[in-house]
CSV table of C-alpha atoms in Angstrom, one decimal:
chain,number,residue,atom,x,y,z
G,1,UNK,CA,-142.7,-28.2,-62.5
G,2,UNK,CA,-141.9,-29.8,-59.3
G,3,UNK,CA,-138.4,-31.7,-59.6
G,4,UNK,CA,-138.5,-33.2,-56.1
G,5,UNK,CA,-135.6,-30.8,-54.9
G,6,UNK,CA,-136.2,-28.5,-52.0
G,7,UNK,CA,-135.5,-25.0,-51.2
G,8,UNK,CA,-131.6,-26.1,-49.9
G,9,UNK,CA,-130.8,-28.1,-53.4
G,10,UNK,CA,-131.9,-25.0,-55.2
G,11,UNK,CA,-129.1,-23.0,-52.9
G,12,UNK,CA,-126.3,-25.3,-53.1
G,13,UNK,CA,-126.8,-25.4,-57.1
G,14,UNK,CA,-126.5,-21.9,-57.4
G,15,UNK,CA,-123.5,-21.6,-55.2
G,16,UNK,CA,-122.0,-24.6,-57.1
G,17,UNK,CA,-122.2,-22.3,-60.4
G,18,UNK,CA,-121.3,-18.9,-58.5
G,19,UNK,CA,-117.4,-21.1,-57.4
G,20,UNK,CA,-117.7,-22.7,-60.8
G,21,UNK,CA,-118.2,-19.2,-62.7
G,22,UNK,CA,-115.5,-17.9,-60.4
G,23,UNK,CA,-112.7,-20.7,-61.1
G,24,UNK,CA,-113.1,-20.1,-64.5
G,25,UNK,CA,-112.4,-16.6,-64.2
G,26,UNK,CA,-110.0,-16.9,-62.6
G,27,UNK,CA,-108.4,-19.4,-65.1
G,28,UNK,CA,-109.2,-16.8,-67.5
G,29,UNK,CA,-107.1,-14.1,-66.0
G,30,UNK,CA,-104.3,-16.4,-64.7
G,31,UNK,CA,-104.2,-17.3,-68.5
G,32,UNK,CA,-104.7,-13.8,-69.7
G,33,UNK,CA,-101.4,-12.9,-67.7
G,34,UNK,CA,-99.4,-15.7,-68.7
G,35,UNK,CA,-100.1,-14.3,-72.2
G,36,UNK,CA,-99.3,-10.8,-71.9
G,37,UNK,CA,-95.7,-11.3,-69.7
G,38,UNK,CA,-94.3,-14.5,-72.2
G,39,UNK,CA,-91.2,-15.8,-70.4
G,40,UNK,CA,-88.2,-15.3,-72.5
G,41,UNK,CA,-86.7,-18.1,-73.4
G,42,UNK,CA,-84.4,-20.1,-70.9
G,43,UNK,CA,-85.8,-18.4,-67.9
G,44,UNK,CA,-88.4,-20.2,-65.9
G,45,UNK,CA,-91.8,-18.3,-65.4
G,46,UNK,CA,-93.0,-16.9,-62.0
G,47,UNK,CA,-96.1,-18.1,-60.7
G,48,UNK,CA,-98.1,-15.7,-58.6
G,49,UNK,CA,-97.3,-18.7,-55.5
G,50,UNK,CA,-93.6,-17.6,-56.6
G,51,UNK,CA,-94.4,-14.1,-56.1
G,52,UNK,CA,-95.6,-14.2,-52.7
G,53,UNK,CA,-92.7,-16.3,-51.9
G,54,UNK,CA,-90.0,-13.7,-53.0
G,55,UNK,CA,-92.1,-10.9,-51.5
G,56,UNK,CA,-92.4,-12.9,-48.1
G,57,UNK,CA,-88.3,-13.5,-48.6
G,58,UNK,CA,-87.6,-9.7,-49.2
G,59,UNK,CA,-89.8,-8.9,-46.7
G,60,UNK,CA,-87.4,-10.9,-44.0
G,61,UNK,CA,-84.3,-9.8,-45.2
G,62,UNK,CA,-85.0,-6.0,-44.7
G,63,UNK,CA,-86.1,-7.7,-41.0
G,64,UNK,CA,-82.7,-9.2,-40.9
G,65,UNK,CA,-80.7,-6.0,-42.0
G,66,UNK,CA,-82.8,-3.6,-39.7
G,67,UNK,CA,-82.2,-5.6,-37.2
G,68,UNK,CA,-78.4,-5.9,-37.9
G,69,UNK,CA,-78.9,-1.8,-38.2
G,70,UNK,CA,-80.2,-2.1,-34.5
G,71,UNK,CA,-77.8,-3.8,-33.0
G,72,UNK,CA,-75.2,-1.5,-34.6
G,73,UNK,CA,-76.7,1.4,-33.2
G,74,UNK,CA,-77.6,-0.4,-30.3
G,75,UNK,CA,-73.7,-1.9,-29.3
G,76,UNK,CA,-71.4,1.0,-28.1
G,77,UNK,CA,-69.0,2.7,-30.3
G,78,UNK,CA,-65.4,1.3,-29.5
G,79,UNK,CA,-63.6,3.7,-27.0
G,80,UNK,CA,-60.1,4.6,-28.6
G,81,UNK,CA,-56.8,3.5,-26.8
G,82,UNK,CA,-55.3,6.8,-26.2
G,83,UNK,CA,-52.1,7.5,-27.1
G,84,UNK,CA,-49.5,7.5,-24.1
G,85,UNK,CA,-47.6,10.6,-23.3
G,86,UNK,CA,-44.1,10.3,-23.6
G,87,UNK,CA,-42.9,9.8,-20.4
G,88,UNK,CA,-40.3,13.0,-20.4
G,89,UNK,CA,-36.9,12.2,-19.6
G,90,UNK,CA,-35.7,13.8,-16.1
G,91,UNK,CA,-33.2,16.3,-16.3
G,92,UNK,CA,-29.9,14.5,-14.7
G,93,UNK,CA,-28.1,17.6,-13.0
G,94,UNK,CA,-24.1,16.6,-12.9
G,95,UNK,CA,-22.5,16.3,-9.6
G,96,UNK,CA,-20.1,18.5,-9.0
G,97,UNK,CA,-16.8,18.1,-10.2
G,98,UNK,CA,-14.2,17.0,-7.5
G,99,UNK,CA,-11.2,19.0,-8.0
G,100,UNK,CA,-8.5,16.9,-6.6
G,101,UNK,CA,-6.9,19.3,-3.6
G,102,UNK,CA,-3.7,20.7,-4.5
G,103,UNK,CA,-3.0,21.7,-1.2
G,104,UNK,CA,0.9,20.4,-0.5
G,105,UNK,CA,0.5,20.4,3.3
G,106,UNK,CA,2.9,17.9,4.4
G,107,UNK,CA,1.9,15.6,7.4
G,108,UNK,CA,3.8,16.0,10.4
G,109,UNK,CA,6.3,13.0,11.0
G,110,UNK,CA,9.8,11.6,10.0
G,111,UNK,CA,11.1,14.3,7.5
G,112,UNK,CA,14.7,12.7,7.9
G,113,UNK,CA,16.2,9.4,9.1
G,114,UNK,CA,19.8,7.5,9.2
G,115,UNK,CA,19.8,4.4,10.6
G,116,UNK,CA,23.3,3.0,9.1
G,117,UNK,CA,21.9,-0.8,8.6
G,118,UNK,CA,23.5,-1.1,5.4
G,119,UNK,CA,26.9,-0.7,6.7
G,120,UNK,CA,27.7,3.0,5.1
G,121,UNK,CA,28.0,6.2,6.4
G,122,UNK,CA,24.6,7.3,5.0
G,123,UNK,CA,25.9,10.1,3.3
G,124,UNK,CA,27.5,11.8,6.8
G,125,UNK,CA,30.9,13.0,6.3
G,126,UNK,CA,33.9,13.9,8.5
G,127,UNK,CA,34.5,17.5,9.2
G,128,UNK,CA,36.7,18.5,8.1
G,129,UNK,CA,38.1,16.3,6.1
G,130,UNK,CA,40.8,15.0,8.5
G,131,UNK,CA,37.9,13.3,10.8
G,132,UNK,CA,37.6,9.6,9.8
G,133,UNK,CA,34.0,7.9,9.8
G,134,UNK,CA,33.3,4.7,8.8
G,135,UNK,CA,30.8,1.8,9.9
G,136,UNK,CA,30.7,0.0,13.1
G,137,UNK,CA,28.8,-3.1,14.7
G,138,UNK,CA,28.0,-1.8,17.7
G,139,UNK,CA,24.4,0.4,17.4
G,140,UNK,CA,22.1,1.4,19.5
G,141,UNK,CA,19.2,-0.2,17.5
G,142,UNK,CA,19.8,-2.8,14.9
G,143,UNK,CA,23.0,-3.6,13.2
G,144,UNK,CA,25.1,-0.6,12.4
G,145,UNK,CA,26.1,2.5,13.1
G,146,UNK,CA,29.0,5.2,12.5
G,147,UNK,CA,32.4,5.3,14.4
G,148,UNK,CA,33.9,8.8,14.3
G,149,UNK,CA,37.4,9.5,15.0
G,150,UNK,CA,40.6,11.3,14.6
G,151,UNK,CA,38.9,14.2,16.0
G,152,UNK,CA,41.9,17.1,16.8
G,153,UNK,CA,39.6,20.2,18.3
G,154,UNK,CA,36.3,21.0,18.9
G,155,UNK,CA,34.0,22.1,16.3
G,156,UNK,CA,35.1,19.2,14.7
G,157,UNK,CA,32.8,16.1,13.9
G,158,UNK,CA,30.3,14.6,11.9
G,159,UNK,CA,28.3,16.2,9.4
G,160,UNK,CA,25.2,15.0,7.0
G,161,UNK,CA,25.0,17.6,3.4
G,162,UNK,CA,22.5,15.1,1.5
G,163,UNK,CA,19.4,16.3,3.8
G,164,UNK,CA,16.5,16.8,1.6
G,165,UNK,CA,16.3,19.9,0.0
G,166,UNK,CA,12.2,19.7,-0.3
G,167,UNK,CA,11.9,19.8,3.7
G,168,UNK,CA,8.9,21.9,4.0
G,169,UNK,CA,8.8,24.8,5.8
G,170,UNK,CA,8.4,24.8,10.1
G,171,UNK,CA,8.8,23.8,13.4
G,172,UNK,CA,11.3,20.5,13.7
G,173,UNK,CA,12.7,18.8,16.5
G,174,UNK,CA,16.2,16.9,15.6
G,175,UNK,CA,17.4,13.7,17.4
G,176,UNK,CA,20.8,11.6,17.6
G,177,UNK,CA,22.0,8.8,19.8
G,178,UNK,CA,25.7,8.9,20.6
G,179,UNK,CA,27.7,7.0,23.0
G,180,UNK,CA,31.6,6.9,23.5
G,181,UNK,CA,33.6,3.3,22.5
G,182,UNK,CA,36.2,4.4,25.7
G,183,UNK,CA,36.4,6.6,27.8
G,184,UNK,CA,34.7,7.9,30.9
G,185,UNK,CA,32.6,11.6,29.7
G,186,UNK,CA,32.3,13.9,27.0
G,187,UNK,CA,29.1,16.4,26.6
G,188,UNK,CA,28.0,16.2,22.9
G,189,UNK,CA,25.3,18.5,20.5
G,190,UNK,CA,23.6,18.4,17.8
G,191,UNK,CA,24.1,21.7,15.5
G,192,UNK,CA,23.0,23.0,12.2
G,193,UNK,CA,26.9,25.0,11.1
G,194,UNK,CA,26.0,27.8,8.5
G,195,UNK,CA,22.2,26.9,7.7
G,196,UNK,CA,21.0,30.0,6.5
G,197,UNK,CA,17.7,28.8,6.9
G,198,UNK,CA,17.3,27.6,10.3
G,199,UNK,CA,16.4,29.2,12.9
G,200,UNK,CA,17.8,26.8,16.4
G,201,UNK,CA,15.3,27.6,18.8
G,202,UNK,CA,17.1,25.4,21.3
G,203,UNK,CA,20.3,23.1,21.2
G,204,UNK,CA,20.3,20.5,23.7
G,205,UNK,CA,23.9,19.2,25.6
G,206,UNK,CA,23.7,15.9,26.6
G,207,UNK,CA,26.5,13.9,28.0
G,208,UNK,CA,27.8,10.9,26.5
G,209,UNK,CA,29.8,7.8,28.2
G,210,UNK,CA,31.1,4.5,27.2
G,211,UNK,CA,28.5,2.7,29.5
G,212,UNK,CA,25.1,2.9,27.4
G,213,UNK,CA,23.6,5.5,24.8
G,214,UNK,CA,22.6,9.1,25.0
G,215,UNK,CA,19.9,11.3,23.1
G,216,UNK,CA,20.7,14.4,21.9
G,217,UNK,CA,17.9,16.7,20.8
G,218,UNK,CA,17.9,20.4,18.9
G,219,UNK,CA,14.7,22.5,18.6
G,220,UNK,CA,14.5,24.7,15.2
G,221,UNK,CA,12.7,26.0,12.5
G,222,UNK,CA,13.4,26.1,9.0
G,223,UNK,CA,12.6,28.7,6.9
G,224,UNK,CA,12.0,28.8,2.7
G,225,UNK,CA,14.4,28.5,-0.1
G,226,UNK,CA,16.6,26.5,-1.5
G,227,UNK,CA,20.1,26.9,0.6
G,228,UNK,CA,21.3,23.2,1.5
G,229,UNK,CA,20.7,22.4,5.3
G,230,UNK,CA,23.4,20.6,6.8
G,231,UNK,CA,23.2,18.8,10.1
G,232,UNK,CA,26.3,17.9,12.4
G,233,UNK,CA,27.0,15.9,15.5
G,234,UNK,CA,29.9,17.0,17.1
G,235,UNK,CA,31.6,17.0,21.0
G,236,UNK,CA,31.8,20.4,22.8
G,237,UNK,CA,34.1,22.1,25.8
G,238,UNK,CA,30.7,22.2,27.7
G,239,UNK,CA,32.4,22.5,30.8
G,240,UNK,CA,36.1,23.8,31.9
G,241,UNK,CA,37.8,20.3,33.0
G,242,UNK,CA,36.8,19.0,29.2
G,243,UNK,CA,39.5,17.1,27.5
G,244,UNK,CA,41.4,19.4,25.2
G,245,UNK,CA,40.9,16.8,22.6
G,246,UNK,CA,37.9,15.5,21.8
G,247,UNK,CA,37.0,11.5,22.3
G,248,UNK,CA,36.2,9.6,19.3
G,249,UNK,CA,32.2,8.4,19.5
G,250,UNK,CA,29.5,6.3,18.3
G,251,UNK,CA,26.5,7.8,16.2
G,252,UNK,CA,22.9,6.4,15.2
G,253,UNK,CA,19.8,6.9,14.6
G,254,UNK,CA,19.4,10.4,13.7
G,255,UNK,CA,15.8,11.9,12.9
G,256,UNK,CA,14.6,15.2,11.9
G,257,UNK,CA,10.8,15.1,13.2
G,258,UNK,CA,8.6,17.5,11.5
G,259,UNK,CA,5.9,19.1,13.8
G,260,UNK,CA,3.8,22.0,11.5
G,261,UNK,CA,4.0,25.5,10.8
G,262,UNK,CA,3.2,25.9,14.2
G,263,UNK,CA,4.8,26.4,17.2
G,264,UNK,CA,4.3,24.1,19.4
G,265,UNK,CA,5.5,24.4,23.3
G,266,UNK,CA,9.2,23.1,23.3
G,267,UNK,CA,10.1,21.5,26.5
G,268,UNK,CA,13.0,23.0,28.0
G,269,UNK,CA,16.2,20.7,27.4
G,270,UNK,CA,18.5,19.8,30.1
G,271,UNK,CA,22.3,21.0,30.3
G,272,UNK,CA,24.2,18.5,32.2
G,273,UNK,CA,26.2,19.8,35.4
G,274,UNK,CA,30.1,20.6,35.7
G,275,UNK,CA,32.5,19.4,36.2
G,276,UNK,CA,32.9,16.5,33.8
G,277,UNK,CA,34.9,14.8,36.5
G,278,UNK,CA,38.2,14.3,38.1
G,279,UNK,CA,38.9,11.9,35.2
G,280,UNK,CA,38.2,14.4,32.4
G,281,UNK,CA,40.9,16.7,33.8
G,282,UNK,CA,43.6,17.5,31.4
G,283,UNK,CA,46.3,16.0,33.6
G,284,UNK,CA,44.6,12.6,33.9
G,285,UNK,CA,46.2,9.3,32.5
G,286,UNK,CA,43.9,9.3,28.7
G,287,UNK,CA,46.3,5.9,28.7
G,288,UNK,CA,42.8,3.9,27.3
G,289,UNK,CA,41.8,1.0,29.7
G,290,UNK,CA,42.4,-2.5,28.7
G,291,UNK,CA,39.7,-4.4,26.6
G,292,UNK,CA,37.0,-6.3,28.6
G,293,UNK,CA,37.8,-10.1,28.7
G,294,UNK,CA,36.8,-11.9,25.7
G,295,UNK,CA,32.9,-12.6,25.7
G,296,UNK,CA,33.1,-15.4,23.2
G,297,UNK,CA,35.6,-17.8,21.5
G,298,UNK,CA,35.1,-18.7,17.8
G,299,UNK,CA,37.2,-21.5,15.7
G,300,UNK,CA,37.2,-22.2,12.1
G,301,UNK,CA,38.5,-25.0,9.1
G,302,UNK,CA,38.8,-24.0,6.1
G,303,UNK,CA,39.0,-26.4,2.9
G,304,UNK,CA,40.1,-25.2,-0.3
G,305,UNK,CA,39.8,-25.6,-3.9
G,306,UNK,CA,41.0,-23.7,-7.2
G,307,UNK,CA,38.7,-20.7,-7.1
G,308,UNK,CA,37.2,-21.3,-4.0
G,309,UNK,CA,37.1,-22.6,-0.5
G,310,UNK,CA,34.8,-23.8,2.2
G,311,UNK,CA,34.6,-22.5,6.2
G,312,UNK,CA,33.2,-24.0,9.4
G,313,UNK,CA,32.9,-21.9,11.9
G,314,UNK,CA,31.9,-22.9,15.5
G,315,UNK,CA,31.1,-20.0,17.8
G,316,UNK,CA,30.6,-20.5,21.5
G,317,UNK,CA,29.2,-18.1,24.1
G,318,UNK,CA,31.9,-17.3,27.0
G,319,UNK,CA,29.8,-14.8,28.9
G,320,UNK,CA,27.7,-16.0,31.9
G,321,UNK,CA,24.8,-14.8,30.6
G,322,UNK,CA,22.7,-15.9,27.2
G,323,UNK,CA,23.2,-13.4,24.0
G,324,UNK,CA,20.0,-12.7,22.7
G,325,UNK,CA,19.4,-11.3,19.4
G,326,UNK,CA,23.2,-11.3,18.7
G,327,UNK,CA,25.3,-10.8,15.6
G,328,UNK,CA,29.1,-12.0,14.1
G,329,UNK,CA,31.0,-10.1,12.6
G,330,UNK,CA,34.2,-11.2,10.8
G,331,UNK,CA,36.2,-10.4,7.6
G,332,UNK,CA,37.7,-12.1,4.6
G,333,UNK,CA,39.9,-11.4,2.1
G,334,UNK,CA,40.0,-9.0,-0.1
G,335,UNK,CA,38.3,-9.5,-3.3
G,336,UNK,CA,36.5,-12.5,-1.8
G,337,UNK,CA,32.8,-13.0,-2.2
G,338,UNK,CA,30.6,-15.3,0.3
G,339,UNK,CA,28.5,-17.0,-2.4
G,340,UNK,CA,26.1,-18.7,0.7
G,341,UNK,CA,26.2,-19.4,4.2
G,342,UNK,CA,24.3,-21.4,6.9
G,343,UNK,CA,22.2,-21.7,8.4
G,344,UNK,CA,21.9,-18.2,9.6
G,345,UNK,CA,21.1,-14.2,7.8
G,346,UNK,CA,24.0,-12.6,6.8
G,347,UNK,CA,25.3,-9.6,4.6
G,348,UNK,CA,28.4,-8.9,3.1
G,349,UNK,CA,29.9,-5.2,3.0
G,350,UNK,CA,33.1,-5.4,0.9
G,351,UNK,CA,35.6,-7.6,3.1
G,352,UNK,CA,33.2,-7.4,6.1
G,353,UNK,CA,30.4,-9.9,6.7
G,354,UNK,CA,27.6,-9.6,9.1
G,355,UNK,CA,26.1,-12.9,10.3
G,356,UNK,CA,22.7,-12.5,12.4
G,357,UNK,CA,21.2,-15.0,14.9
G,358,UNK,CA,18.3,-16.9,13.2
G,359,UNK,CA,14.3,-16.2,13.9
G,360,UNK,CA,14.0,-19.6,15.4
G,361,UNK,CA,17.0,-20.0,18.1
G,362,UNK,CA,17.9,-16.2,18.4
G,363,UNK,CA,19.2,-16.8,22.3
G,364,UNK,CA,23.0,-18.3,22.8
G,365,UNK,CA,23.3,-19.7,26.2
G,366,UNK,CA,26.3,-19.5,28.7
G,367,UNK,CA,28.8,-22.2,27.4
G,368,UNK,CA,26.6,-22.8,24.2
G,369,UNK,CA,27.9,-23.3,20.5
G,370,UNK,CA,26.5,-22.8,17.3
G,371,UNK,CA,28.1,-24.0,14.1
G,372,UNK,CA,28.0,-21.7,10.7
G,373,UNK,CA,29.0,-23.0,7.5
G,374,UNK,CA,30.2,-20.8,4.5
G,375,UNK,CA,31.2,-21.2,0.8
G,376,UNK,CA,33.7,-17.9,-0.9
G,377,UNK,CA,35.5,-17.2,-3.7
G,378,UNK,CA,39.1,-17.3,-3.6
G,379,UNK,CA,41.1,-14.0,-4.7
G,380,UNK,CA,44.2,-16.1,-5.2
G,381,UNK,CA,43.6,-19.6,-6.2
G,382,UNK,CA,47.5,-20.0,-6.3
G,383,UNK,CA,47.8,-19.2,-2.7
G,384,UNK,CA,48.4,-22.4,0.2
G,385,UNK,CA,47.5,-20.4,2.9
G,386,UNK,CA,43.7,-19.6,2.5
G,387,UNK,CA,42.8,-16.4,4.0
G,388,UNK,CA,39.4,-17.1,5.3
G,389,UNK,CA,37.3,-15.6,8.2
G,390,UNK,CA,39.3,-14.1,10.6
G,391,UNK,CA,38.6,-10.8,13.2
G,392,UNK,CA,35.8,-12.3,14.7
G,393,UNK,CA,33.6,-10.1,17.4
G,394,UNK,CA,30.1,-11.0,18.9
G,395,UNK,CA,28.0,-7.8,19.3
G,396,UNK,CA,30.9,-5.8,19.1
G,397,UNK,CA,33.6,-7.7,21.2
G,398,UNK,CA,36.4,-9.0,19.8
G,399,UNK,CA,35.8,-12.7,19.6
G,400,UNK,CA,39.1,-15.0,21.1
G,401,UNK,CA,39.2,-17.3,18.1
G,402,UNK,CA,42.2,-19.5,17.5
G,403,UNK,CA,42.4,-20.8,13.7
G,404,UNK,CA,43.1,-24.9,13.3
């Protein structure tokens, strides 16, 4: 029976009911399934949509995790820090131990020296015993030196016994300046009497005189031990026309000056020529001459007190030339003490005071004065005479000085 459709209606009814056939079976099995696999109850039922969407979210995080796997492998393994080395600690070798030198050489140089500055004899001695020594003003270099007298012979004079008993060992060359305080001549020596250990290579004679000072000079050796060394200055009968007693004399400076324990080449010493002199002969008037004319002039006021008194000196220059570098001397009485004085140095030696011309005005010219002021005890503070300064003498010449 014709319908009125064509061939092409005929088609699309037949693929209508082939999709419509198919949807339902598909219902059928969708519905089939969701009977067999019941959700429990309280959790929610996965859809085959759901499926797919936890396969597809699996499926990119074993992507994400072999990728992370990758880049593991891929980055480079961590290089370890190595471990520093101890640095080892260098072996510090010790220095050498100085060991201090115990060598005892002693430097050549002044073993020995008496000057007499203090106003003592320095430990020299008179011998023998009769010989009188004692401090004088008049030296050849600075303010004392020792004035030797009473002398009855030759082989008389003298002698030092505190030299050191540690001198060392060697080659020494001994010196002395000697003058005479009167007197025209008189040869002199310088001797070592009994020294077991001293061997005088040469003794030197040198003459002395009242006019300026004289070097005397010895060349020895000492050897070891401990036997004391003593050392004497004394006048000898060099020549025939000496006196037959000797003159009293002036000593300073003495030096022992070590040179080593080797010899060294000693020049030869000089022995003056004789005779002395026509005025050395034992006939000749020894009457002394008179004293040179007085050089200066020195007055001085005193003003006491109970205990005590106070003394203005006033010294003037006679000479006709100026003193340079000059020093007074005076005493006072005994058991008196200058407690100060001004406005010059000074030094007091039992009753004998030295007084020394000051740094800034050391020159006293012809005809000039200069005043010194001084405070002392008083020995007797019963007594109405005070016995202040009195013996006055400027470099060693007795002073004119009238007391007012």
């Amino acid at each position: 029976m014709d319908t009125g459709r064509g061939p092409d209606h005929c088609a699309s009814t037949s693929t209508q009911q082939k999709v419509a056939v198919t949807t339902r079976g598909e219902q059928h099995m969708s519905d089939h399934v969701g009977r067999r696999a019941p959700s429990a109850p309280g959790t929610r039922r996965t859809t085959g949509a759901g499926l797919l969407l936890l396969a597809v979210a699996a499926g990119a995080t074993a992507v994400l995790f072999a990728a992370a796997g990758s880049a593991a492998a891929a980055a480079p393994a961590p290089t370890p820090t190595p471990t520093p080395t101890p640095t080892s600690t260098p072996t510090v070798t010790p220095s050498a131990t100085v060991t201090p030198s115990t060598s005892t050489a002693p430097q050549s140089g002044v073993a020995y020296s008496a000057e007499f500055e203090d106003i003592t004899t320095d430990g020299f001695q008179g011998d023998p015993d009769t010989v009188v020594v004692g401090p004088s003003t008049t030296a050849y270099r600075g303010l004392g030196s020792l004035d030797v007298h009473n002398l009855t012979g030759y082989g008389q004079g003298a002698t030092a016994h505190n030299l050191p008993a540690t001198l060392p060992t060697g080659y020494y060359t001994a010196h002395a300046w000697v003058r005479l305080p009167a007197g025209t001549a008189q040869d002199m020596s310088l001797t070592f009497p009994g020294a077991s250990r001293v061997g005088v290579i040469q003794t030197g004679i040198s003459r002395s005189t009242s006019t300026g000072w004289v070097q005397l000079t010895t060349h020895f050796s000492l050897g070891g031990g401990t036997a004391a060394v003593p050392l004497r200055v004394e006048p000898v009968a060099h020549c025939s026309d000496a006196r037959p007693t000797p003159l009293p004399f002036l000593l300073d400076a003495v030096e022992l000056d070590y040179i080593g324990t080797v010899p060294p080449p000693f020049a030869l010493l000089p022995t003056p020529a004789c005779p002395l002199g026509p005025t050395n002969s034992p006939t000749h008037d020894t009457t002394p001459p008179p004293p040179p004319s007085p050089t200066c002039q020195v007055s001085a006021v005193n003003t006491a007190w109970p205990g005590g008194y106070q003394s203005t000196v006033k010294l003037t220059n006679l000479a006709p030339a100026p003193v340079t570098g000059w020093h007074l001397t005076f005493a006072v009485g005994e058991g008196q003490k200058v407690l100060s004085l001004w406005p010059t140095p000074y030094m007091q030696s039992g009753t004998l005071v030295t007084v020394t011309s000051p740094a800034w005005n050391p020159t006293l010219a012809p005809g000039a004065s200069v005043s010194i002021g001084l405070v002392a005890t008083r020995s007797n503070p019963e007594a109405v005479v005070v016995n202040g300064p009195h013996d006055f003498a400027l470099n060693g010449v007795t002073c004119r000085s009238p007391i007012v």
